[in-house]
Amino acid sequence: QFSFFGTGEKRKMPEKSKTYEKSAPKVYIRTFGCQMNVRDSEIIKGMFSGGEYKFVDAAEEADIILFNTCSVRQHAEDKVVGSLQRLLARKKKNPDLIIGVLGCMGQRHGELLLKEFSQVDIVAGPSSIYDIPVLLGRAVNGERVVAAEDRKRPQKGVDQGVRNGELSGFVNIMYGCDNFCSYCIVPYVRGREVSRPEKDIVKEVKQLADGGFKEVTLLGQNVNSYGKGLTQRIDFSDLLKAVNDVPGIERIRFTTSHPKDAGKKLFKAMKDFDKVCEHVHLPVQSGSDKILDLMNRKYTIGEYLDKIKSLRDMIPDVGISTDIIVGFPSEKGSDYAKTRKIMEEIRYDSAFIFKYSPRSPALSACLMDDVPDETRKERNNELLKIQKSISRAKNKEIIGSDREILIDGVSRMSNGELVGRTRNNTPCVFPGHTNLIGSFVRVKVTGSSPFTLKGEII
Ligand code: 5AD
Ligand code: SF4
């Protein structure tokens, strides 16, 4: 199951000393993967805000190192394995150091991580997130612990996690996924779909608004099936309405939509509710019906194109982004050409292109992986190039017009300039005073590059 190995050696660590009894242990948490993991790390930090542990920004200073991990592609797992390997010598020198593998990799590999990596003390999957304080307490006492049962994530009312920023916050609306796209590990590591009750979500959004937040991003693997399994009859558009009514919040974003479940009702809600931003992430994955079928995506490319058309008819300036996988098993040159064609036809605002990576127990791992790596790389590079030229052209087209920007902070790329995003989710940099951070401004677009706009405050 592992395509990599740890030390494999039996754990021969010296007895722990009890240095923790003297002062609050320092915890470092590193997050890999998607926004759900970013939010989970905030929730984990929130569970330790009582003062018994202290969070630090550097792994070198920490007594406890937690990796909140991702399994979506092999590359994501390899990064964590590399980090674990680098920690082995330190752990041997200092057996008091506690190392935890949390998140999706914890769930996927469970006990095996303890066997392969003698330096690891805690393994916990996403549905055991609320057990982490107890697990950590046991690890501090010298135990090696695993919590990776296959179960739905429990409900916990309003999640009190700390927040990384002060302006824009993630809010989980559902956990897990029931779709079982054949390439995808998520249903196996994040369990079956569970929607959070509307009242908890709205309460959390209100708390954010009271704390000065202006923007929320509603998170779920498939937000368009929100409401399934709740006693209240509610769907995602109803939820958008409820969140739209929260005073203080001025922008609402959401991710991810599944094309099979997104449709006119959602597009109408985006149009009608003033705070819902005109941007949708609608992963197409492939332009070939044969490949979409093997992926178990449950739509054809014709149906997908119809949805894009009805979305653009309703909201002409909507921003659309996508995910694409190249080199899925049995993807022929002719299948790939169809993907290229729909990218050129749809002209996405942005696209994430991924090389296929088999993820057992996801079903496609049983298909013969017959696309050579070299071909995958070529297809990936070509699509990146195509998207870059589309984004460049699209950004050029709006030079001279003006856009509403919520200023996030100072740009790291552009010396001393401010940065924010349009409602369509395109970053924009422009000169301005830092005391404007957190406010909305209108910016005239004066220039562009493939991934960013340049502008001037009006
Ligand atoms: N291989 C490559 N890409 C994948 N994704 C999900 N699973 C895999 C996989 N096994 C991509 C999909 C998804 C995005 C989050 O990651 O495009 O939409
Ligand atoms: Fe997120 Fe999927 Fe990675 Fe888990 S496996 S962190 S759900 S991208």
Tab-separated table of C-alpha atoms and ligand atoms in Angstrom:
chain	number	residue	atom	x	y	z
A	1	GLN	CA	0.000	0.000	0.000
A	2	PHE	CA	2.876	2.389	0.708
A	3	SER	CA	4.877	3.373	-2.306
A	4	PHE	CA	7.455	4.616	0.167
A	5	PHE	CA	8.902	3.280	3.352
A	6	GLY	CA	9.956	4.777	6.608
A	7	THR	CA	12.716	3.322	8.690
A	8	GLY	CA	10.723	0.168	9.296
A	9	GLU	CA	12.857	-0.295	12.395
A	10	LYS	CA	11.428	-1.314	15.755
A	11	ARG	CA	11.056	1.607	18.047
A	12	LYS	CA	14.010	1.721	20.443
A	13	MET	CA	13.560	5.098	22.027
A	14	PRO	CA	14.896	5.864	25.518
A	15	GLU	CA	12.412	6.536	28.336
A	16	LYS	CA	10.760	9.921	28.225
A	17	SER	CA	11.721	12.480	30.827
A	18	LYS	CA	8.891	14.526	32.278
A	19	THR	CA	10.058	17.967	31.193
A	20	TYR	CA	6.507	18.891	30.171
A	21	GLU	CA	5.466	19.049	33.778
A	22	LYS	CA	7.535	22.228	34.115
A	23	SER	CA	6.058	24.434	31.400
A	24	ALA	CA	3.458	24.523	28.618
A	25	PRO	CA	4.775	22.391	25.730
A	26	LYS	CA	5.306	24.247	22.472
A	27	VAL	CA	3.283	22.967	19.518
A	28	TYR	CA	4.014	23.490	15.838
A	29	ILE	CA	1.394	22.544	13.264
A	30	ARG	CA	2.067	22.383	9.539
A	31	THR	CA	-0.819	22.143	7.114
A	32	PHE	CA	-0.692	20.369	3.764
A	33	GLY	CA	-3.506	20.167	1.189
A	34	CYS	CA	-6.789	21.951	0.707
A	35	GLN	CA	-8.892	24.582	2.477
A	36	MET	CA	-10.622	21.901	4.573
A	37	ASN	CA	-7.262	21.112	6.077
A	38	VAL	CA	-6.516	24.789	6.651
A	39	ARG	CA	-9.803	25.056	8.532
A	40	ASP	CA	-9.151	21.801	10.429
A	41	SER	CA	-5.799	23.155	11.617
A	42	GLU	CA	-7.590	26.259	12.898
A	43	ILE	CA	-10.053	24.028	14.744
A	44	ILE	CA	-7.196	21.985	16.228
A	45	LYS	CA	-5.471	25.156	17.426
A	46	GLY	CA	-8.775	26.315	18.903
A	47	MET	CA	-8.998	23.155	21.008
A	48	PHE	CA	-5.710	24.068	22.688
A	49	SER	CA	-6.418	27.698	23.442
A	50	GLY	CA	-6.762	27.066	27.203
A	51	GLY	CA	-3.070	27.794	27.873
A	52	GLU	CA	-1.877	24.241	28.525
A	53	TYR	CA	-0.014	24.288	25.203
A	54	LYS	CA	1.649	27.148	23.349
A	55	PHE	CA	1.651	27.346	19.528
A	56	VAL	CA	4.901	28.360	17.829
A	57	ASP	CA	5.744	29.222	14.211
A	58	ALA	CA	9.008	27.285	13.909
A	59	ALA	CA	9.311	23.488	14.037
A	60	GLU	CA	12.829	23.822	15.535
A	61	GLU	CA	11.447	25.345	18.739
A	62	ALA	CA	8.617	22.850	19.166
A	63	ASP	CA	8.165	20.028	21.692
A	64	ILE	CA	5.234	18.704	19.662
A	65	ILE	CA	5.172	18.670	15.856
A	66	LEU	CA	1.857	17.978	14.133
A	67	PHE	CA	1.470	17.455	10.389
A	68	ASN	CA	-2.053	17.940	9.099
A	69	THR	CA	-1.664	15.922	5.934
A	70	CYS	CA	-3.125	15.422	2.458
A	71	SER	CA	-3.427	12.219	0.406
A	72	VAL	CA	-4.932	13.573	-2.792
A	73	ARG	CA	-1.889	12.680	-4.908
A	74	GLN	CA	1.247	10.681	-4.157
A	75	HIS	CA	3.308	13.851	-4.299
A	76	ALA	CA	1.361	15.286	-1.336
A	77	GLU	CA	2.178	12.203	0.742
A	78	ASP	CA	5.832	12.185	-0.342
A	79	LYS	CA	6.284	15.673	1.105
A	80	VAL	CA	5.111	14.493	4.523
A	81	VAL	CA	7.309	11.396	4.363
A	82	GLY	CA	10.317	13.626	3.583
A	83	SER	CA	9.519	15.817	6.603
A	84	LEU	CA	9.157	12.748	8.843
A	85	GLN	CA	12.466	11.340	7.647
A	86	ARG	CA	14.214	14.609	8.401
A	87	LEU	CA	12.875	14.489	11.958
A	88	LEU	CA	14.185	11.020	12.766
A	89	ALA	CA	17.630	12.103	13.987
A	90	ARG	CA	16.095	14.814	16.151
A	91	LYS	CA	13.659	12.384	17.702
A	92	LYS	CA	16.488	9.964	18.508
A	93	LYS	CA	18.382	12.727	20.282
A	94	ASN	CA	15.277	13.984	22.044
A	95	PRO	CA	12.755	11.212	22.781
A	96	ASP	CA	10.484	13.764	24.461
A	97	LEU	CA	9.711	15.226	21.036
A	98	ILE	CA	6.183	14.213	20.006
A	99	ILE	CA	5.326	13.822	16.329
A	100	GLY	CA	1.769	13.486	15.023
A	101	VAL	CA	0.431	12.635	11.565
A	102	LEU	CA	-3.101	14.032	11.396
A	103	GLY	CA	-5.560	14.453	8.546
A	104	CYS	CA	-6.057	12.451	5.397
A	105	MET	CA	-2.806	10.461	5.436
A	106	GLY	CA	-3.453	9.510	9.049
A	107	GLN	CA	-6.804	8.084	8.015
A	108	ARG	CA	-5.470	6.389	4.872
A	109	HIS	CA	-2.544	4.581	6.468
A	110	GLY	CA	-3.535	4.386	10.154
A	111	GLU	CA	-1.476	1.948	12.212
A	112	LEU	CA	0.949	1.398	9.325
A	113	LEU	CA	2.423	4.833	9.946
A	114	LEU	CA	3.452	3.758	13.465
A	115	LYS	CA	4.993	0.595	12.071
A	116	GLU	CA	6.941	2.334	9.310
A	117	PHE	CA	7.961	5.458	11.181
A	118	SER	CA	9.365	4.849	14.627
A	119	GLN	CA	9.475	8.624	15.166
A	120	VAL	CA	5.664	8.965	15.002
A	121	ASP	CA	3.627	9.032	18.245
A	122	ILE	CA	0.135	10.066	17.125
A	123	VAL	CA	-1.915	9.133	14.065
A	124	ALA	CA	-5.412	10.585	13.687
A	125	GLY	CA	-7.778	10.958	10.713
A	126	PRO	CA	-10.086	13.926	10.005
A	127	SER	CA	-13.105	12.328	11.695
A	128	SER	CA	-11.097	11.960	14.932
A	129	ILE	CA	-10.204	15.641	15.024
A	130	TYR	CA	-12.078	16.250	18.292
A	131	ASP	CA	-10.140	13.434	19.998
A	132	ILE	CA	-6.778	15.089	19.410
A	133	PRO	CA	-6.468	16.719	22.885
A	134	VAL	CA	-6.981	13.308	24.544
A	135	LEU	CA	-4.612	11.583	22.100
A	136	LEU	CA	-1.974	14.216	22.711
A	137	GLY	CA	-2.318	13.802	26.465
A	138	ARG	CA	-1.719	10.058	26.062
A	139	ALA	CA	1.283	10.649	23.796
A	140	VAL	CA	2.789	13.037	26.354
A	141	ASN	CA	2.566	10.137	28.788
A	142	GLY	CA	4.591	7.942	26.456
A	143	GLU	CA	1.894	6.055	24.533
A	144	ARG	CA	1.769	5.675	20.750
A	145	VAL	CA	-1.822	6.205	19.637
A	146	VAL	CA	-3.928	5.719	16.499
A	147	ALA	CA	-7.455	7.015	15.820
A	148	ALA	CA	-8.461	6.283	12.248
A	149	GLU	CA	-11.792	4.450	12.352
A	150	ASP	CA	-14.014	4.691	9.319
A	151	ARG	CA	-16.854	6.920	10.564
A	152	LYS	CA	-18.769	10.072	9.838
A	153	ARG	CA	-17.344	13.201	11.273
A	154	PRO	CA	-19.212	14.102	14.467
A	155	GLN	CA	-21.128	17.389	14.778
A	156	LYS	CA	-19.838	19.868	17.321
A	157	GLY	CA	-22.198	22.853	17.199
A	158	VAL	CA	-20.213	25.977	16.360
A	159	ASP	CA	-16.525	25.252	15.778
A	160	GLN	CA	-14.558	27.613	17.969
A	161	GLY	CA	-11.248	27.277	16.123
A	162	VAL	CA	-8.908	30.236	16.006
A	163	ARG	CA	-8.738	32.077	12.679
A	164	ASN	CA	-5.645	32.624	10.582
A	165	GLY	CA	-6.699	36.047	9.289
A	166	GLU	CA	-9.029	38.863	10.327
A	167	LEU	CA	-10.911	39.526	7.134
A	168	SER	CA	-11.831	36.349	5.355
A	169	GLY	CA	-12.817	33.078	7.031
A	170	PHE	CA	-13.539	29.507	5.996
A	171	VAL	CA	-16.757	27.964	7.272
A	172	ASN	CA	-17.402	24.242	6.896
A	173	ILE	CA	-20.927	23.545	5.746
A	174	MET	CA	-20.470	19.820	5.290
A	175	TYR	CA	-17.895	17.105	5.747
A	176	GLY	CA	-17.010	14.107	3.640
A	177	CYS	CA	-18.240	13.041	0.254
A	178	ASP	CA	-20.651	10.456	-1.194
A	179	ASN	CA	-19.671	10.777	-4.852
A	180	PHE	CA	-16.904	8.220	-5.212
A	181	CYS	CA	-15.244	9.651	-8.307
A	182	SER	CA	-13.080	6.697	-9.222
A	183	TYR	CA	-9.739	8.541	-8.839
A	184	CYS	CA	-10.519	10.221	-5.538
A	185	ILE	CA	-9.339	9.312	-2.066
A	186	VAL	CA	-11.615	11.789	-0.266
A	187	PRO	CA	-14.613	9.515	0.520
A	188	TYR	CA	-12.182	7.019	2.073
A	189	VAL	CA	-10.341	9.544	4.229
A	190	ARG	CA	-13.062	12.060	5.044
A	191	GLY	CA	-15.927	9.582	5.259
A	192	ARG	CA	-19.520	9.886	4.118
A	193	GLU	CA	-21.216	13.207	3.580
A	194	VAL	CA	-22.613	15.009	6.646
A	195	SER	CA	-24.191	18.475	6.407
A	196	ARG	CA	-23.910	20.818	9.366
A	197	PRO	CA	-27.226	22.275	10.565
A	198	GLU	CA	-28.037	25.687	9.097
A	199	LYS	CA	-28.311	27.293	12.529
A	200	ASP	CA	-24.717	26.323	13.444
A	201	ILE	CA	-23.395	27.656	10.156
A	202	VAL	CA	-25.280	30.944	10.457
A	203	LYS	CA	-24.173	31.346	14.073
A	204	GLU	CA	-20.553	30.823	13.045
A	205	VAL	CA	-20.891	33.356	10.214
A	206	LYS	CA	-22.440	35.855	12.669
A	207	GLN	CA	-19.499	35.353	15.031
A	208	LEU	CA	-17.145	36.102	12.164
A	209	ALA	CA	-19.096	39.238	11.268
A	210	ASP	CA	-19.019	40.365	14.914
A	211	GLY	CA	-15.246	39.853	14.845
A	212	GLY	CA	-14.911	42.222	11.864
A	213	PHE	CA	-14.688	39.608	9.084
A	214	LYS	CA	-16.013	40.788	5.719
A	215	GLU	CA	-15.847	37.616	3.660
A	216	VAL	CA	-16.727	33.967	4.205
A	217	THR	CA	-15.948	30.952	2.055
A	218	LEU	CA	-18.398	28.097	2.569
A	219	LEU	CA	-16.521	24.810	2.368
A	220	GLY	CA	-17.606	21.345	1.365
A	221	GLN	CA	-16.464	18.626	-1.010
A	222	ASN	CA	-19.697	19.050	-2.920
A	223	VAL	CA	-21.541	22.115	-1.608
A	224	ASN	CA	-24.401	21.651	-4.072
A	225	SER	CA	-25.642	18.590	-2.249
A	226	TYR	CA	-25.805	20.536	1.039
A	227	GLY	CA	-28.791	19.553	3.172
A	228	LYS	CA	-28.845	15.823	2.415
A	229	GLY	CA	-29.591	13.943	5.633
A	230	LEU	CA	-30.695	16.975	7.679
A	231	THR	CA	-34.135	16.929	9.285
A	232	GLN	CA	-34.701	20.490	8.056
A	233	ARG	CA	-35.647	20.672	4.358
A	234	ILE	CA	-32.953	22.949	3.009
A	235	ASP	CA	-30.637	23.077	0.025
A	236	PHE	CA	-27.510	25.033	-0.806
A	237	SER	CA	-29.375	27.968	-2.374
A	238	ASP	CA	-31.464	28.316	0.814
A	239	LEU	CA	-28.258	28.321	2.835
A	240	LEU	CA	-26.776	31.040	0.615
A	241	LYS	CA	-29.890	33.118	1.321
A	242	ALA	CA	-29.493	32.663	5.080
A	243	VAL	CA	-25.806	33.620	4.982
A	244	ASN	CA	-26.568	36.530	2.669
A	245	ASP	CA	-28.842	37.920	5.404
A	246	VAL	CA	-26.023	38.152	7.984
A	247	PRO	CA	-25.177	41.846	8.469
A	248	GLY	CA	-21.495	42.744	8.283
A	249	ILE	CA	-20.522	39.976	5.876
A	250	GLU	CA	-20.131	41.530	2.445
A	251	ARG	CA	-18.776	38.745	0.286
A	252	ILE	CA	-19.737	35.081	0.157
A	253	ARG	CA	-17.727	32.505	-1.732
A	254	PHE	CA	-18.094	28.735	-1.832
A	255	THR	CA	-16.176	25.711	-2.973
A	256	THR	CA	-16.378	23.060	-4.400
A	257	SER	CA	-19.292	22.568	-6.768
A	258	HIS	CA	-19.877	19.284	-8.555
A	259	PRO	CA	-21.131	19.893	-12.111
A	260	LYS	CA	-23.748	17.141	-11.801
A	261	ASP	CA	-25.432	18.973	-8.899
A	262	ALA	CA	-24.842	22.617	-9.891
A	263	GLY	CA	-27.615	24.112	-11.984
A	264	LYS	CA	-30.035	26.950	-12.633
A	265	LYS	CA	-31.191	27.217	-9.024
A	266	LEU	CA	-27.627	27.834	-7.853
A	267	PHE	CA	-26.873	30.247	-10.690
A	268	LYS	CA	-30.049	32.182	-9.906
A	269	ALA	CA	-29.077	32.374	-6.219
A	270	MET	CA	-25.664	33.710	-7.258
A	271	LYS	CA	-27.382	36.342	-9.342
A	272	ASP	CA	-30.065	37.292	-6.798
A	273	PHE	CA	-28.099	37.407	-3.541
A	274	ASP	CA	-25.953	40.508	-3.653
A	275	LYS	CA	-23.150	39.237	-1.427
A	276	VAL	CA	-22.571	35.993	-3.305
A	277	CYS	CA	-19.551	36.617	-5.514
A	278	GLU	CA	-19.671	35.954	-9.229
A	279	HIS	CA	-17.221	33.097	-9.243
A	280	VAL	CA	-17.697	29.366	-9.394
A	281	HIS	CA	-15.169	26.558	-9.287
A	282	LEU	CA	-16.655	23.870	-11.508
A	283	PRO	CA	-14.116	21.071	-11.990
A	284	VAL	CA	-14.581	19.435	-15.392
A	285	GLN	CA	-11.709	16.906	-14.947
A	286	SER	CA	-11.738	15.781	-18.612
A	287	GLY	CA	-13.253	16.730	-21.956
A	288	SER	CA	-13.809	13.120	-23.020
A	289	ASP	CA	-17.102	11.344	-22.247
A	290	LYS	CA	-15.285	8.019	-22.152
A	291	ILE	CA	-12.899	9.267	-19.477
A	292	LEU	CA	-15.678	11.071	-17.542
A	293	ASP	CA	-17.556	7.782	-17.430
A	294	LEU	CA	-14.500	5.887	-16.171
A	295	MET	CA	-14.045	8.635	-13.598
A	296	ASN	CA	-17.665	8.078	-12.445
A	297	ARG	CA	-18.399	11.796	-12.801
A	298	LYS	CA	-22.066	11.253	-13.796
A	299	TYR	CA	-22.239	13.981	-16.469
A	300	THR	CA	-21.343	14.179	-20.136
A	301	ILE	CA	-19.343	16.972	-21.633
A	302	GLY	CA	-22.491	18.118	-23.482
A	303	GLU	CA	-24.357	18.488	-20.178
A	304	TYR	CA	-21.399	20.335	-18.685
A	305	LEU	CA	-21.278	22.782	-21.594
A	306	ASP	CA	-25.040	23.399	-21.286
A	307	LYS	CA	-24.529	24.357	-17.637
A	308	ILE	CA	-21.699	26.742	-18.491
A	309	LYS	CA	-23.944	28.324	-21.099
A	310	SER	CA	-26.867	28.784	-18.747
A	311	LEU	CA	-24.502	30.214	-16.090
A	312	ARG	CA	-23.024	32.718	-18.523
A	313	ASP	CA	-26.469	33.644	-19.890
A	314	MET	CA	-27.568	34.463	-16.354
A	315	ILE	CA	-24.337	36.123	-15.125
A	316	PRO	CA	-22.331	37.275	-18.159
A	317	ASP	CA	-19.228	38.421	-16.254
A	318	VAL	CA	-18.996	35.338	-13.995
A	319	GLY	CA	-15.512	33.999	-13.234
A	320	ILE	CA	-15.184	30.254	-13.811
A	321	SER	CA	-12.309	28.062	-12.703
A	322	THR	CA	-11.746	24.350	-13.070
A	323	ASP	CA	-9.647	21.304	-12.199
A	324	ILE	CA	-8.369	18.948	-14.874
A	325	ILE	CA	-6.647	15.585	-14.557
A	326	VAL	CA	-4.390	14.487	-17.411
A	327	GLY	CA	-3.201	10.961	-18.026
A	328	PHE	CA	-6.105	9.079	-16.435
A	329	PRO	CA	-5.785	5.345	-17.289
A	330	SER	CA	-6.632	4.668	-20.947
A	331	GLU	CA	-6.593	8.388	-21.885
A	332	LYS	CA	-5.678	8.304	-25.587
A	333	GLY	CA	-4.370	11.232	-27.617
A	334	SER	CA	-7.923	11.679	-28.935
A	335	ASP	CA	-9.375	11.924	-25.389
A	336	TYR	CA	-6.745	14.435	-24.399
A	337	ALA	CA	-7.459	16.467	-27.562
A	338	LYS	CA	-11.083	16.758	-26.374
A	339	THR	CA	-9.920	18.189	-23.049
A	340	ARG	CA	-7.758	20.696	-24.879
A	341	LYS	CA	-10.681	21.622	-27.096
A	342	ILE	CA	-13.100	22.328	-24.266
A	343	MET	CA	-10.485	24.441	-22.473
A	344	GLU	CA	-10.165	26.538	-25.599
A	345	GLU	CA	-13.915	26.670	-26.012
A	346	ILE	CA	-14.860	27.517	-22.427
A	347	ARG	CA	-11.945	29.890	-21.769
A	348	TYR	CA	-11.747	29.448	-18.005
A	349	ASP	CA	-10.465	32.313	-15.880
A	350	SER	CA	-8.131	29.883	-14.180
A	351	ALA	CA	-7.471	26.153	-14.195
A	352	PHE	CA	-5.599	23.740	-11.956
A	353	ILE	CA	-4.067	20.939	-14.004
A	354	PHE	CA	-3.039	17.713	-12.284
A	355	LYS	CA	-1.184	14.628	-13.403
A	356	TYR	CA	-3.180	11.516	-12.543
A	357	SER	CA	-1.962	9.672	-9.467
A	358	PRO	CA	-3.454	6.272	-8.491
A	359	ARG	CA	-4.868	6.313	-4.941
A	360	SER	CA	-5.881	2.937	-3.625
A	361	PRO	CA	-8.481	2.064	-2.387
A	362	ALA	CA	-10.053	4.536	-4.859
A	363	LEU	CA	-11.290	2.315	-7.697
A	364	SER	CA	-9.273	3.677	-10.616
A	365	ALA	CA	-6.150	2.331	-8.894
A	366	CYS	CA	-7.301	-1.072	-10.205
A	367	LEU	CA	-7.232	0.145	-13.826
A	368	MET	CA	-4.100	-0.454	-15.810
A	369	ASP	CA	-2.045	2.734	-15.569
A	370	ASP	CA	-1.101	2.735	-19.259
A	371	VAL	CA	-0.242	6.410	-19.863
A	372	PRO	CA	3.528	6.895	-19.759
A	373	ASP	CA	4.771	9.484	-17.272
A	374	GLU	CA	6.415	11.415	-20.060
A	375	THR	CA	3.074	11.751	-21.891
A	376	ARG	CA	1.377	12.912	-18.696
A	377	LYS	CA	4.051	15.536	-18.228
A	378	GLU	CA	3.714	16.763	-21.830
A	379	ARG	CA	-0.079	16.995	-21.562
A	380	ASN	CA	0.186	18.800	-18.239
A	381	ASN	CA	2.674	21.330	-19.612
A	382	GLU	CA	0.690	21.955	-22.746
A	383	LEU	CA	-2.537	22.633	-20.842
A	384	LEU	CA	-0.710	24.951	-18.441
A	385	LYS	CA	0.560	26.893	-21.439
A	386	ILE	CA	-2.871	27.078	-23.039
A	387	GLN	CA	-4.484	28.267	-19.814
A	388	LYS	CA	-1.779	30.872	-19.330
A	389	SER	CA	-2.438	32.402	-22.712
A	390	ILE	CA	-6.232	32.349	-22.130
A	391	SER	CA	-5.840	34.011	-18.715
A	392	ARG	CA	-3.475	36.563	-20.195
A	393	ALA	CA	-5.935	37.438	-22.968
A	394	LYS	CA	-8.928	37.563	-20.594
A	395	ASN	CA	-7.131	39.836	-18.156
A	396	LYS	CA	-6.092	42.124	-20.996
A	397	GLU	CA	-9.694	42.435	-22.140
A	398	ILE	CA	-10.713	44.184	-18.927
A	399	ILE	CA	-7.993	46.841	-18.927
A	400	GLY	CA	-9.723	50.215	-18.708
A	401	SER	CA	-12.742	48.966	-16.738
A	402	ASP	CA	-13.090	49.192	-12.959
A	403	ARG	CA	-13.591	46.548	-10.303
A	404	GLU	CA	-14.543	46.322	-6.625
A	405	ILE	CA	-11.602	45.021	-4.580
A	406	LEU	CA	-11.506	43.846	-0.965
A	407	ILE	CA	-7.957	44.699	0.142
A	408	ASP	CA	-6.333	41.666	1.807
A	409	GLY	CA	-2.898	43.058	2.559
A	410	VAL	CA	0.441	43.964	1.096
A	411	SER	CA	1.485	42.106	-2.038
A	412	ARG	CA	4.431	39.774	-1.622
A	413	MET	CA	5.165	39.843	-5.341
A	414	SER	CA	4.763	43.523	-6.086
A	415	ASN	CA	6.961	45.822	-4.020
A	416	GLY	CA	4.998	47.644	-1.330
A	417	GLU	CA	1.736	47.557	-3.275
A	418	LEU	CA	-1.591	46.452	-1.857
A	419	VAL	CA	-3.346	43.324	-3.041
A	420	GLY	CA	-6.941	42.168	-3.074
A	421	ARG	CA	-9.360	40.203	-5.200
A	422	THR	CA	-12.169	41.111	-7.565
A	423	ARG	CA	-15.552	39.524	-6.959
A	424	ASN	CA	-14.606	37.144	-9.793
A	425	ASN	CA	-11.648	36.040	-7.661
A	426	THR	CA	-8.823	37.535	-9.749
A	427	PRO	CA	-5.980	39.044	-7.692
A	428	CYS	CA	-5.286	42.734	-8.303
A	429	VAL	CA	-2.302	44.814	-7.121
A	430	PHE	CA	-2.225	48.596	-6.851
A	431	PRO	CA	-0.456	51.359	-4.899
A	432	GLY	CA	-2.105	52.473	-1.667
A	433	HIS	CA	-1.635	53.071	2.047
A	434	THR	CA	-1.631	50.069	4.377
A	435	ASN	CA	-4.364	51.671	6.496
A	436	LEU	CA	-6.737	50.711	3.678
A	437	ILE	CA	-6.244	46.984	4.351
A	438	GLY	CA	-9.613	45.447	5.142
A	439	SER	CA	-11.634	47.962	3.171
A	440	PHE	CA	-13.399	47.850	-0.178
A	441	VAL	CA	-12.172	50.147	-2.929
A	442	ARG	CA	-12.951	50.638	-6.610
A	443	VAL	CA	-9.909	50.124	-8.742
A	444	LYS	CA	-9.415	51.067	-12.377
A	445	VAL	CA	-7.593	48.264	-14.168
A	446	THR	CA	-4.503	49.697	-15.878
A	447	GLY	CA	-2.494	46.605	-16.727
A	448	SER	CA	-2.411	42.850	-16.450
A	449	SER	CA	-0.341	39.703	-16.422
A	450	PRO	CA	-1.667	36.146	-16.868
A	451	PHE	CA	-2.596	35.719	-13.225
A	452	THR	CA	-2.895	39.247	-11.802
A	453	LEU	CA	-4.431	42.603	-12.632
A	454	LYS	CA	-2.706	45.912	-11.979
A	455	GLY	CA	-4.688	48.988	-11.116
A	456	GLU	CA	-5.168	52.349	-9.466
A	457	ILE	CA	-7.637	53.241	-6.748
A	458	ILE	CA	-10.358	55.507	-8.145
B	1	5AD	N1	-4.826	12.241	-9.291
B	1	5AD	C1	-4.695	13.488	-9.784
B	1	5AD	N2	-5.489	14.504	-9.431
B	1	5AD	C2	-6.469	14.253	-8.551
B	1	5AD	N3	-7.420	15.048	-8.016
B	1	5AD	C3	-8.144	14.318	-7.148
B	1	5AD	N4	-7.701	13.049	-7.110
B	1	5AD	C4	-6.654	12.979	-7.984
B	1	5AD	C5	-5.801	11.941	-8.398
B	1	5AD	N5	-5.931	10.710	-7.938
B	1	5AD	C6	-7.614	16.436	-8.407
B	1	5AD	C7	-9.000	16.649	-9.005
B	1	5AD	C8	-9.712	17.398	-7.909
B	1	5AD	C9	-8.596	18.165	-7.277
B	1	5AD	C10	-8.873	18.671	-5.910
B	1	5AD	O1	-7.525	17.254	-7.274
B	1	5AD	O2	-8.878	17.440	-10.166
B	1	5AD	O3	-10.756	18.220	-8.407
B	2	SF4	FE1	-8.099	17.987	1.196
B	2	SF4	FE2	-8.473	15.825	-0.319
B	2	SF4	FE3	-6.017	16.504	0.435
B	2	SF4	FE4	-7.754	15.530	2.217
B	2	SF4	S1	-6.970	14.447	0.439
B	2	SF4	S2	-6.421	17.336	2.481
B	2	SF4	S3	-9.689	16.389	1.478
B	2	SF4	S4	-7.317	17.677	-0.910
